XYZ file of N, CA and C in Angstrom:
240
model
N 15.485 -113.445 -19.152
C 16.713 -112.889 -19.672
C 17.015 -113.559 -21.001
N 17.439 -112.770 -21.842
C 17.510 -113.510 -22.938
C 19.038 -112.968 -23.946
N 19.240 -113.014 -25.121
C 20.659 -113.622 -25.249
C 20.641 -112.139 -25.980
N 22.139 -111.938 -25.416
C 22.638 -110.308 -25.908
C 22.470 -110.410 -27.560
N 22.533 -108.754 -28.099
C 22.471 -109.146 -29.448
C 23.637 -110.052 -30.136
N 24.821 -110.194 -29.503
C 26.538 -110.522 -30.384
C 25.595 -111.879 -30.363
N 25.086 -112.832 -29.086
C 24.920 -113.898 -29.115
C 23.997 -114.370 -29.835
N 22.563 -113.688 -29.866
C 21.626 -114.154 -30.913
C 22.398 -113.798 -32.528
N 22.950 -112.983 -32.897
C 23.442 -113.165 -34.134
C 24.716 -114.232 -34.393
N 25.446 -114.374 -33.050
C 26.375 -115.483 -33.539
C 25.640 -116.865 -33.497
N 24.137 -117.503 -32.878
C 23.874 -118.486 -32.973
C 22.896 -118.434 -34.094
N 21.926 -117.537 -34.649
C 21.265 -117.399 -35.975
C 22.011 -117.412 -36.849
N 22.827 -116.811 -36.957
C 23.440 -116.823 -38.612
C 24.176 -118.425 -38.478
N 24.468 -119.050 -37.416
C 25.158 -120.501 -37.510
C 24.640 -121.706 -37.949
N 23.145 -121.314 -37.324
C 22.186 -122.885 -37.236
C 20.494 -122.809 -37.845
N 20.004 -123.617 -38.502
C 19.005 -123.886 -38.518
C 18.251 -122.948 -37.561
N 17.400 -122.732 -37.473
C 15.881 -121.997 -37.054
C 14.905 -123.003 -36.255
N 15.195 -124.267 -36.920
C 14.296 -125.155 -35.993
C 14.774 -125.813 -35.054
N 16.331 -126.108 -35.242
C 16.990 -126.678 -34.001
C 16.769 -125.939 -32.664
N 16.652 -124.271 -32.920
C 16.317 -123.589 -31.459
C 14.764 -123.841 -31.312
N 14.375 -123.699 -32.067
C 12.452 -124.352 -31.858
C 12.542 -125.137 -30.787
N 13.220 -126.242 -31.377
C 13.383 -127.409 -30.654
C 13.668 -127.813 -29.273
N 14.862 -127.252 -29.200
C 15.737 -126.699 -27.910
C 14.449 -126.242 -26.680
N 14.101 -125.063 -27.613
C 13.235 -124.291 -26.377
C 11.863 -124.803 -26.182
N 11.098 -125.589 -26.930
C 9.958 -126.777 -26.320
C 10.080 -127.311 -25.606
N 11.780 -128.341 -25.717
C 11.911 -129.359 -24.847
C 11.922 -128.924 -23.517
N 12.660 -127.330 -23.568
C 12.797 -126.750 -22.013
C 11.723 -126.304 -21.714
N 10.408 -125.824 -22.718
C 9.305 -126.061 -21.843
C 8.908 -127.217 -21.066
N 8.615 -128.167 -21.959
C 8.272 -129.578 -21.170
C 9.170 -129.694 -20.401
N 10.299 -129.465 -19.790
C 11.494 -130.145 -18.845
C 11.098 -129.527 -17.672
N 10.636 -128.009 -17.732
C 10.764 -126.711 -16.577
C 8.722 -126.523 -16.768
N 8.949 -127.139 -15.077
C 7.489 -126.580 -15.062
C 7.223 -125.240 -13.950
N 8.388 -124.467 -13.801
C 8.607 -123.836 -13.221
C 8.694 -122.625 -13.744
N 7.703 -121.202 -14.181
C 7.995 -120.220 -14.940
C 9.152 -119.561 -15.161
N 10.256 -119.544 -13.852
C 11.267 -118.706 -13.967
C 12.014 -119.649 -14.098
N 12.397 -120.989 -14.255
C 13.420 -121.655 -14.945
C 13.096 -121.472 -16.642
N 11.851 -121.645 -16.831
C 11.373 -121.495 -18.532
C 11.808 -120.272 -19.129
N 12.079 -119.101 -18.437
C 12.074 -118.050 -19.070
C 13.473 -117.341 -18.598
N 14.256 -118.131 -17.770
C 15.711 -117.507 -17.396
C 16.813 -118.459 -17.720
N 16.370 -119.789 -17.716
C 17.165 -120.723 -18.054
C 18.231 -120.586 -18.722
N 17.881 -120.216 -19.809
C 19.052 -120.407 -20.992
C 20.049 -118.915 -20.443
N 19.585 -117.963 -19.374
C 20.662 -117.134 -19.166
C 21.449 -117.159 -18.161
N 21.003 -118.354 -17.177
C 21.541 -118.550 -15.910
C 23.032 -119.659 -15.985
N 23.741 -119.244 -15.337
C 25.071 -119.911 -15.215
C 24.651 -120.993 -14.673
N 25.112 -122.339 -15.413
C 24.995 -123.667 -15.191
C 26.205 -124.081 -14.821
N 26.337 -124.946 -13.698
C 27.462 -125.565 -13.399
C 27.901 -126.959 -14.022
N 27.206 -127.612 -14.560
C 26.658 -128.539 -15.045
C 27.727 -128.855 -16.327
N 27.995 -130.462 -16.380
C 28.330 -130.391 -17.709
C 27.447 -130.121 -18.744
N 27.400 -129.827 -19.965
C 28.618 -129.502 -20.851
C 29.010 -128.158 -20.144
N 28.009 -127.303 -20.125
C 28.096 -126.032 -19.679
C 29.297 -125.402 -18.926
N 29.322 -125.775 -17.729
C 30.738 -125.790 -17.139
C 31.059 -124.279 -16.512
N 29.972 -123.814 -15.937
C 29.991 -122.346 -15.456
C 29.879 -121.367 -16.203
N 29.352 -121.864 -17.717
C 28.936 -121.191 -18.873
C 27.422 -120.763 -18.825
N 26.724 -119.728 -19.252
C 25.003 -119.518 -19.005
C 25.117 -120.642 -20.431
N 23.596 -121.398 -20.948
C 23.460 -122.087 -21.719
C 23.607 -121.194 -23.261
N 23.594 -119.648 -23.196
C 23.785 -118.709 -24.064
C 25.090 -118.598 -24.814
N 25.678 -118.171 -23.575
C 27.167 -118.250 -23.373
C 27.559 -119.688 -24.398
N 27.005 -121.003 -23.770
C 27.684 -122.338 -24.344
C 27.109 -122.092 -25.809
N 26.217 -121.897 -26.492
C 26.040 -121.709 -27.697
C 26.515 -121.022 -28.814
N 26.502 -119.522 -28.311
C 27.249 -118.635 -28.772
C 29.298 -119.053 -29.055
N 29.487 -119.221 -28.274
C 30.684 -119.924 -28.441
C 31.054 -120.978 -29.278
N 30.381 -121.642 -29.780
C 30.198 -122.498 -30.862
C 28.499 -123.216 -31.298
N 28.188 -122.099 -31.762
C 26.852 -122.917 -32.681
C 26.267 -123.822 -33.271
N 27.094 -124.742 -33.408
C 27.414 -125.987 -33.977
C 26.760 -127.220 -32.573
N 27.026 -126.650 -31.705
C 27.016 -127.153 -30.335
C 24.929 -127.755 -29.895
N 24.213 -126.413 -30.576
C 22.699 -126.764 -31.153
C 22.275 -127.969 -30.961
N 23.417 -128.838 -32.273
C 22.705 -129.755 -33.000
C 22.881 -131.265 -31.829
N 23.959 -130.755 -31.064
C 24.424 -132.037 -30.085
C 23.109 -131.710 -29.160
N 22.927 -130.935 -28.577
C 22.131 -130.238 -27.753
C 20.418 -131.280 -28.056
N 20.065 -130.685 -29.498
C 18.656 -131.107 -30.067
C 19.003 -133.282 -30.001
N 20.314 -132.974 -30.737
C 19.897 -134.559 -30.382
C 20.177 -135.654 -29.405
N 20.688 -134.440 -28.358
C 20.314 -135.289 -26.786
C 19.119 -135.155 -26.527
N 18.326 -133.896 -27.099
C 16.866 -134.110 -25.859
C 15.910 -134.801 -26.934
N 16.387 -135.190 -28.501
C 15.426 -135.744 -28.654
C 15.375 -137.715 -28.046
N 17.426 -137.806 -27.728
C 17.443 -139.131 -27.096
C 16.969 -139.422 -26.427
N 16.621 -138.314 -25.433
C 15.625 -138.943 -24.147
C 14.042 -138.478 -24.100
N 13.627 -138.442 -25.256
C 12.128 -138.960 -25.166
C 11.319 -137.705 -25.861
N 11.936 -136.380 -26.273
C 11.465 -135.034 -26.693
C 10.734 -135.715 -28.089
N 9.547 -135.060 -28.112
C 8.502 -135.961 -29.193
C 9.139 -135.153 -30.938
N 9.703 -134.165 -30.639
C 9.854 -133.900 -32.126
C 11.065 -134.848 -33.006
C-alpha cells in the first residue's frame, strides 16, 4: 500500500529526495518480513511518534518530520 496522491505530493514537494531513500532502506534492513517491507509505511502504528497515525499519514502531516525520522535511524546504526 502506498501513499495516496495528496500525501506523496505533500511529502515531495517538502523534503529532500534522499531523506525518503533513506527512510525506506533502513525499513528494508529493519523488516525481514515482505509484507511489513511493503505495507509498513501504510499500516496504522500505535506506536510513538505515530500515535494511531499510518507512518504516511505521520509524514504527510508535517514533512519536516523526514528529517527527525532519517536521523533517528541513522542514530541507531543505519550505515548511510
Amino acid at each position: 500500500m502506498g501513499a495516496t496522491e495528496q500525501q506523496a505530493s505533500a511529502i515531495a514537494s517538502s523534503i529532500d529526495g534522499t531523506l525518503l531513500e533513506h527512510i525506506h532502506e533502513s525499513l528494508l534492513m529493519a523488516f525481514n518480513n515482505p509484507v511489513n517491507r511493503q505495507k509498513f509505511k501504510g499500516m496504522q502504528n500505535n506506536n510513538e511518534p505515530f500515535n494511531g497515525t499510518t507512518p504516511l499519514e505521520y509524514l504527510a502531516q508535517n514533512p519536516a518530520r523526514a528529517t527527525s525520522i532519517a536521523e533517528h535511524n541513522k542514530s541507531i546504526g543505519m550505515p548511510w
